[in-house]
Amino acid sequence: MGSDWERVWDLLDRARNIIAFTGAGVSTGAGIPDFRSPGGLYAQAEERYGVPYPEALFDIAYFQKDPRPFFRFSRDLLRSEAEPGPCHRLLARLEEEGRLSLTITQNIDRLHRRAGSRKLLACHGSYDRARCRGCGAFFEPEQFEPVLLAGEPPRCSCGGVIKPEVTFFGESLPPEFSRLAAHPPEGDLLLILGTSLTVQPACLLAADLARRMPAVLVNRDPTPYDGLMRAVLTADVDAFARRAEERLG
Ligand code: CNA
């Protein structure tokens, strides 16, 4: 175990072009539940948001039938007082120092941006824009957030439901993601933090990058791609980020 940590510090000390890939685990410490941990969103979804099965919360076919559970979830997420944590701060700092060229996140909670990351690809979309399911009109946050924060489905003047551009199961990922997957960036370290690496196609991009450059994974649970990593730390990501900050001084 000790040698894995040493290998990670060695890679981190030498890296000048880091690419980060993050998942819900970087935000659990801030109080935002992930999907798959015990007590995570999947364990609560049926009771809390009234869906018949957990994945329905982000299933486009279910959303067509009943968008209310997604908007109840969105209200909780956007109203939450969660603040960026040690991982968000570490990645923003590495970017600021010119040692990190891209953070790819599967998260939709805005915490990377709030921590200061700007070289950011939100591969499962975001709440920064929304679109009417009826007529296709686009909306900016100030046009739909007040209704969303009340937990109601916002509606367009045509009567259609306005859906934030968060990627659901059954939807394509944003075009920036496809461009990146077609032209993978170069880097000298891939830092994968807090993800089960089970949601496709995002995890396939992470695996592809891990084949192209030395990769480090920090996660509490094993993932299907642990074998591709130069080092795997079975650890709390926030503890890792705090130790990394200490080393960086
Ligand atoms: P996941 O499948 O729920 O996996 C999370 C992983 O993080 C698990 O393997 C946990 O073991 C691990 N983990 C949780 N907390 C910690 C911790 N403190 N330290 C170390 N490891 C930890 O979530 P993924 O991100 O892999 O799956 C991708 C989904 C989750 C994306 O579509 C996201 O949009 C979606 N999601 C996002 C958020 C958010 O924006 N914060 C919250 C919940 C789900």
CSV table of C-alpha atoms and ligand atoms in Angstrom, one decimal:
chain,number,residue,atom,x,y,z
A,1,MET,CA,0.0,0.0,0.0
A,2,GLY,CA,2.8,2.4,1.0
A,3,SER,CA,4.5,1.8,-2.3
A,4,ASP,CA,1.3,2.7,-4.2
A,5,TRP,CA,1.2,6.1,-2.4
A,6,GLU,CA,4.9,6.6,-3.2
A,7,ARG,CA,4.3,5.9,-6.8
A,8,VAL,CA,1.5,8.4,-6.9
A,9,TRP,CA,3.5,11.1,-5.3
A,10,ASP,CA,6.4,10.5,-7.7
A,11,LEU,CA,4.0,10.7,-10.7
A,12,LEU,CA,2.3,13.8,-9.3
A,13,ASP,CA,5.6,15.6,-8.5
A,14,ARG,CA,6.9,15.0,-12.0
A,15,ALA,CA,3.7,15.7,-13.9
A,16,ARG,CA,3.5,18.9,-16.0
A,17,ASN,CA,0.4,18.1,-18.1
A,18,ILE,CA,-2.2,16.5,-15.9
A,19,ILE,CA,-5.6,15.4,-17.1
A,20,ALA,CA,-8.2,14.8,-14.4
A,21,PHE,CA,-11.3,12.7,-14.7
A,22,THR,CA,-13.8,12.9,-11.8
A,23,GLY,CA,-17.0,11.4,-10.6
A,24,ALA,CA,-19.6,11.8,-7.9
A,25,GLY,CA,-17.1,10.6,-5.2
A,26,VAL,CA,-15.3,14.0,-5.2
A,27,SER,CA,-18.5,15.6,-4.0
A,28,THR,CA,-19.8,13.1,-1.4
A,29,GLY,CA,-17.7,14.8,1.3
A,30,ALA,CA,-19.5,18.1,0.5
A,31,GLY,CA,-22.8,16.3,1.2
A,32,ILE,CA,-24.0,15.4,-2.3
A,33,PRO,CA,-24.7,11.7,-2.4
A,34,ASP,CA,-23.2,9.7,-5.3
A,35,PHE,CA,-25.3,7.0,-7.1
A,36,ARG,CA,-23.9,3.7,-6.0
A,37,SER,CA,-22.5,4.0,-2.5
A,38,PRO,CA,-24.7,2.7,0.4
A,39,GLY,CA,-27.0,5.6,1.2
A,40,GLY,CA,-26.4,7.0,-2.3
A,41,LEU,CA,-29.0,8.4,-4.6
A,42,TYR,CA,-30.0,5.1,-6.0
A,43,ALA,CA,-30.8,3.8,-2.5
A,44,GLN,CA,-33.0,6.9,-1.8
A,45,ALA,CA,-34.5,7.6,-5.2
A,46,GLU,CA,-37.7,5.6,-5.0
A,47,GLU,CA,-38.7,6.8,-1.6
A,48,ARG,CA,-37.5,10.4,-1.8
A,49,TYR,CA,-38.3,11.3,-5.4
A,50,GLY,CA,-41.2,8.9,-6.2
A,51,VAL,CA,-39.7,7.0,-9.1
A,52,PRO,CA,-40.6,3.3,-9.7
A,53,TYR,CA,-36.9,2.3,-10.1
A,54,PRO,CA,-33.8,4.4,-9.4
A,55,GLU,CA,-32.5,4.9,-12.9
A,56,ALA,CA,-35.8,6.4,-13.9
A,57,LEU,CA,-34.6,9.7,-12.3
A,58,PHE,CA,-32.3,10.2,-15.3
A,59,ASP,CA,-34.1,8.2,-17.9
A,60,ILE,CA,-35.3,10.2,-20.8
A,61,ALA,CA,-38.2,7.9,-21.6
A,62,TYR,CA,-39.5,8.2,-18.0
A,63,PHE,CA,-38.9,11.9,-18.0
A,64,GLN,CA,-41.3,12.2,-21.0
A,65,LYS,CA,-44.0,10.5,-18.9
A,66,ASP,CA,-43.3,12.3,-15.7
A,67,PRO,CA,-40.6,15.0,-15.3
A,68,ARG,CA,-41.5,15.8,-11.7
A,69,PRO,CA,-39.0,13.4,-9.9
A,70,PHE,CA,-36.1,14.9,-11.9
A,71,PHE,CA,-37.1,18.4,-10.9
A,72,ARG,CA,-37.5,17.4,-7.2
A,73,PHE,CA,-34.0,16.0,-7.4
A,74,SER,CA,-32.7,19.1,-9.2
A,75,ARG,CA,-34.2,21.4,-6.6
A,76,ASP,CA,-32.4,19.5,-3.8
A,77,LEU,CA,-29.1,19.6,-5.8
A,78,LEU,CA,-29.2,23.3,-6.7
A,79,ARG,CA,-30.5,24.4,-3.4
A,80,SER,CA,-27.9,22.4,-1.5
A,81,GLU,CA,-25.4,24.5,0.4
A,82,ALA,CA,-22.5,22.2,-0.6
A,83,GLU,CA,-19.2,23.9,-1.1
A,84,PRO,CA,-16.2,22.8,-3.2
A,85,GLY,CA,-14.1,20.3,-1.3
A,86,PRO,CA,-10.4,19.3,-1.2
A,87,CYS,CA,-10.5,17.6,-4.6
A,88,HIS,CA,-12.2,20.5,-6.4
A,89,ARG,CA,-9.7,22.9,-4.8
A,90,LEU,CA,-6.7,20.7,-5.6
A,91,LEU,CA,-7.6,20.5,-9.3
A,92,ALA,CA,-8.3,24.2,-9.6
A,93,ARG,CA,-4.9,24.9,-8.0
A,94,LEU,CA,-3.1,22.6,-10.3
A,95,GLU,CA,-4.8,24.3,-13.3
A,96,GLU,CA,-3.9,27.7,-11.9
A,97,GLU,CA,-0.3,26.6,-11.6
A,98,GLY,CA,-0.3,25.5,-15.3
A,99,ARG,CA,0.2,21.8,-14.5
A,100,LEU,CA,-3.3,20.6,-15.3
A,101,SER,CA,-4.7,21.1,-18.8
A,102,LEU,CA,-8.2,19.6,-18.5
A,103,THR,CA,-10.7,18.4,-15.9
A,104,ILE,CA,-13.2,16.0,-17.3
A,105,THR,CA,-16.1,15.6,-14.9
A,106,GLN,CA,-19.2,13.4,-14.9
A,107,ASN,CA,-20.7,15.6,-12.2
A,108,ILE,CA,-23.5,18.1,-12.7
A,109,ASP,CA,-23.1,19.9,-9.4
A,110,ARG,CA,-21.0,22.9,-10.6
A,111,LEU,CA,-18.5,22.5,-7.7
A,112,HIS,CA,-15.5,22.3,-10.0
A,113,ARG,CA,-16.4,25.6,-11.6
A,114,ARG,CA,-17.1,27.2,-8.3
A,115,ALA,CA,-13.7,26.1,-7.0
A,116,GLY,CA,-12.1,27.9,-10.0
A,117,SER,CA,-11.6,25.3,-12.6
A,118,ARG,CA,-12.0,26.7,-16.1
A,119,LYS,CA,-10.5,24.1,-18.4
A,120,LEU,CA,-13.5,21.9,-17.7
A,121,LEU,CA,-15.5,19.4,-19.7
A,122,ALA,CA,-18.8,18.5,-18.1
A,123,CYS,CA,-19.3,15.3,-20.0
A,124,HIS,CA,-22.8,14.7,-18.6
A,125,GLY,CA,-24.0,18.3,-19.4
A,126,SER,CA,-25.0,20.9,-16.9
A,127,TYR,CA,-27.8,23.2,-15.7
A,128,ASP,CA,-26.2,26.1,-17.5
A,129,ARG,CA,-28.6,25.9,-20.3
A,130,ALA,CA,-32.0,24.2,-21.0
A,131,ARG,CA,-34.1,23.4,-23.9
A,132,CYS,CA,-37.8,23.0,-24.5
A,133,ARG,CA,-38.8,19.5,-25.2
A,134,GLY,CA,-41.7,20.7,-27.4
A,135,CYS,CA,-40.4,23.5,-29.7
A,136,GLY,CA,-36.6,23.2,-29.1
A,137,ALA,CA,-36.2,26.8,-27.8
A,138,PHE,CA,-33.1,27.4,-25.6
A,139,PHE,CA,-33.3,29.0,-22.2
A,140,GLU,CA,-30.7,30.5,-19.9
A,141,PRO,CA,-30.6,29.7,-16.2
A,142,GLU,CA,-32.3,33.0,-15.1
A,143,GLN,CA,-35.2,32.0,-17.3
A,144,PHE,CA,-35.9,28.6,-15.7
A,145,GLU,CA,-34.0,28.4,-12.4
A,146,PRO,CA,-36.6,30.2,-10.3
A,147,VAL,CA,-39.3,27.7,-11.2
A,148,LEU,CA,-36.8,24.8,-10.9
A,149,LEU,CA,-35.8,25.9,-7.4
A,150,ALA,CA,-39.4,25.7,-6.5
A,151,GLY,CA,-39.3,22.0,-7.5
A,152,GLU,CA,-41.7,22.4,-10.4
A,153,PRO,CA,-41.1,21.5,-14.1
A,154,PRO,CA,-40.5,24.8,-15.9
A,155,ARG,CA,-42.7,25.2,-19.0
A,156,CYS,CA,-42.2,27.0,-22.3
A,157,SER,CA,-44.8,29.3,-23.8
A,158,CYS,CA,-45.5,26.5,-26.2
A,159,GLY,CA,-46.5,24.3,-23.3
A,160,GLY,CA,-43.4,22.0,-23.5
A,161,VAL,CA,-41.3,21.1,-20.5
A,162,ILE,CA,-38.0,22.9,-20.3
A,163,LYS,CA,-35.3,20.3,-19.7
A,164,PRO,CA,-31.9,21.4,-18.4
A,165,GLU,CA,-29.1,20.1,-20.6
A,166,VAL,CA,-28.1,17.4,-18.2
A,167,THR,CA,-27.4,14.2,-20.1
A,168,PHE,CA,-29.9,11.4,-19.3
A,169,PHE,CA,-29.7,7.7,-20.0
A,170,GLY,CA,-30.8,7.3,-23.5
A,171,GLU,CA,-29.4,10.7,-24.6
A,172,SER,CA,-26.2,11.6,-26.5
A,173,LEU,CA,-23.4,13.2,-24.6
A,174,PRO,CA,-22.5,16.8,-25.5
A,175,PRO,CA,-20.6,17.3,-28.8
A,176,GLU,CA,-17.5,18.5,-26.8
A,177,PHE,CA,-17.3,15.0,-25.4
A,178,SER,CA,-17.4,13.3,-28.9
A,179,ARG,CA,-14.8,15.7,-30.1
A,180,LEU,CA,-12.5,14.9,-27.2
A,181,ALA,CA,-13.1,11.2,-27.6
A,182,ALA,CA,-12.2,11.4,-31.3
A,183,HIS,CA,-9.0,13.5,-30.6
A,184,PRO,CA,-7.8,12.4,-27.2
A,185,PRO,CA,-5.7,15.0,-25.5
A,186,GLU,CA,-2.1,14.3,-24.6
A,187,GLY,CA,-0.9,14.4,-21.0
A,188,ASP,CA,1.7,13.0,-18.7
A,189,LEU,CA,-0.6,11.9,-15.9
A,190,LEU,CA,-4.3,10.9,-15.8
A,191,LEU,CA,-5.8,11.5,-12.3
A,192,ILE,CA,-9.1,9.6,-11.9
A,193,LEU,CA,-10.9,10.5,-8.7
A,194,GLY,CA,-14.1,9.2,-7.1
A,195,THR,CA,-15.8,7.3,-9.8
A,196,SER,CA,-17.1,3.7,-10.2
A,197,LEU,CA,-16.1,3.9,-13.9
A,198,THR,CA,-19.3,2.1,-14.9
A,199,VAL,CA,-21.3,4.7,-16.8
A,200,GLN,CA,-20.7,4.5,-20.5
A,201,PRO,CA,-19.4,6.1,-22.7
A,202,ALA,CA,-17.6,8.3,-20.2
A,203,CYS,CA,-15.8,5.4,-18.6
A,204,LEU,CA,-14.6,4.3,-22.0
A,205,LEU,CA,-12.9,7.6,-22.5
A,206,ALA,CA,-11.2,7.3,-19.1
A,207,ALA,CA,-10.0,3.8,-20.1
A,208,ASP,CA,-8.7,5.1,-23.4
A,209,LEU,CA,-6.8,7.9,-21.8
A,210,ALA,CA,-5.4,5.4,-19.2
A,211,ARG,CA,-3.9,3.4,-22.1
A,212,ARG,CA,-2.2,6.5,-23.5
A,213,MET,CA,-0.6,7.9,-20.4
A,214,PRO,CA,0.3,6.9,-16.8
A,215,ALA,CA,-2.9,6.8,-14.8
A,216,VAL,CA,-3.7,6.9,-11.1
A,217,LEU,CA,-7.1,6.0,-9.7
A,218,VAL,CA,-8.2,7.1,-6.2
A,219,ASN,CA,-11.5,5.5,-5.2
A,220,ARG,CA,-13.1,3.8,-2.2
A,221,ASP,CA,-14.3,0.8,-4.2
A,222,PRO,CA,-12.7,-1.3,-7.0
A,223,THR,CA,-13.6,-0.4,-10.6
A,224,PRO,CA,-13.6,-2.5,-13.8
A,225,TYR,CA,-10.5,-0.7,-15.0
A,226,ASP,CA,-8.2,-0.9,-12.0
A,227,GLY,CA,-5.8,-3.2,-14.1
A,228,LEU,CA,-5.1,-0.3,-16.5
A,229,MET,CA,-3.7,2.0,-13.8
A,230,ARG,CA,-0.1,2.6,-12.9
A,231,ALA,CA,-1.3,2.9,-9.3
A,232,VAL,CA,-4.6,2.5,-7.5
A,233,LEU,CA,-5.3,4.0,-4.1
A,234,THR,CA,-8.2,2.5,-2.3
A,235,ALA,CA,-8.8,5.6,-0.2
A,236,ASP,CA,-11.0,8.5,0.6
A,237,VAL,CA,-10.5,11.1,-2.2
A,238,ASP,CA,-10.6,14.0,0.1
A,239,ALA,CA,-7.9,12.5,2.3
A,240,PHE,CA,-5.8,12.0,-0.8
A,241,ALA,CA,-6.4,15.6,-2.0
A,242,ARG,CA,-5.4,17.0,1.5
A,243,ARG,CA,-2.2,15.0,1.5
A,244,ALA,CA,-1.5,16.1,-2.1
A,245,GLU,CA,-2.0,19.8,-1.0
A,246,GLU,CA,0.4,19.3,1.9
A,247,ARG,CA,3.0,18.0,-0.4
A,248,LEU,CA,2.6,20.8,-2.9
A,249,GLY,CA,3.0,23.2,0.0
B,1,CNA,P1,-21.1,6.4,-8.9
B,1,CNA,O1,-21.3,5.3,-9.8
B,1,CNA,O2,-22.1,6.7,-7.8
B,1,CNA,O3,-19.7,6.1,-8.2
B,1,CNA,C1,-19.1,6.9,-7.2
B,1,CNA,C2,-17.8,6.2,-6.8
B,1,CNA,O4,-17.2,7.1,-5.9
B,1,CNA,C3,-18.0,4.9,-6.0
B,1,CNA,O5,-17.2,3.9,-6.6
B,1,CNA,C4,-17.6,5.2,-4.6
B,1,CNA,O6,-16.9,4.1,-4.0
B,1,CNA,C5,-16.7,6.4,-4.8
B,1,CNA,N1,-16.7,7.3,-3.7
B,1,CNA,C6,-17.7,7.9,-3.1
B,1,CNA,N2,-17.3,8.8,-2.2
B,1,CNA,C7,-16.0,8.6,-2.1
B,1,CNA,C8,-14.9,9.2,-1.3
B,1,CNA,N3,-15.2,10.2,-0.4
B,1,CNA,N4,-13.7,8.8,-1.5
B,1,CNA,C9,-13.3,7.9,-2.5
B,1,CNA,N5,-14.3,7.3,-3.2
B,1,CNA,C10,-15.6,7.7,-3.1
B,1,CNA,O7,-20.8,7.8,-9.6
B,1,CNA,P2,-20.0,8.0,-10.9
B,1,CNA,O8,-19.6,9.5,-10.9
B,1,CNA,O9,-18.9,7.0,-11.2
B,1,CNA,O10,-21.1,7.8,-12.0
B,1,CNA,C11,-21.3,8.7,-13.0
B,1,CNA,C12,-22.7,9.3,-12.8
B,1,CNA,C13,-23.0,9.8,-11.4
B,1,CNA,C14,-22.7,10.6,-13.6
B,1,CNA,O11,-23.7,10.5,-14.6
B,1,CNA,C15,-23.1,11.7,-12.7
B,1,CNA,O12,-23.8,12.7,-13.3
B,1,CNA,C16,-23.8,11.1,-11.6
B,1,CNA,N6,-23.9,11.8,-10.3
B,1,CNA,C17,-23.3,13.0,-10.1
B,1,CNA,C18,-23.4,13.6,-8.9
B,1,CNA,C19,-22.8,15.0,-8.8
B,1,CNA,O13,-22.9,15.8,-9.7
B,1,CNA,N7,-22.2,15.3,-7.6
B,1,CNA,C20,-24.0,13.0,-7.8
B,1,CNA,C21,-24.6,11.7,-8.0
B,1,CNA,C22,-24.5,11.1,-9.3
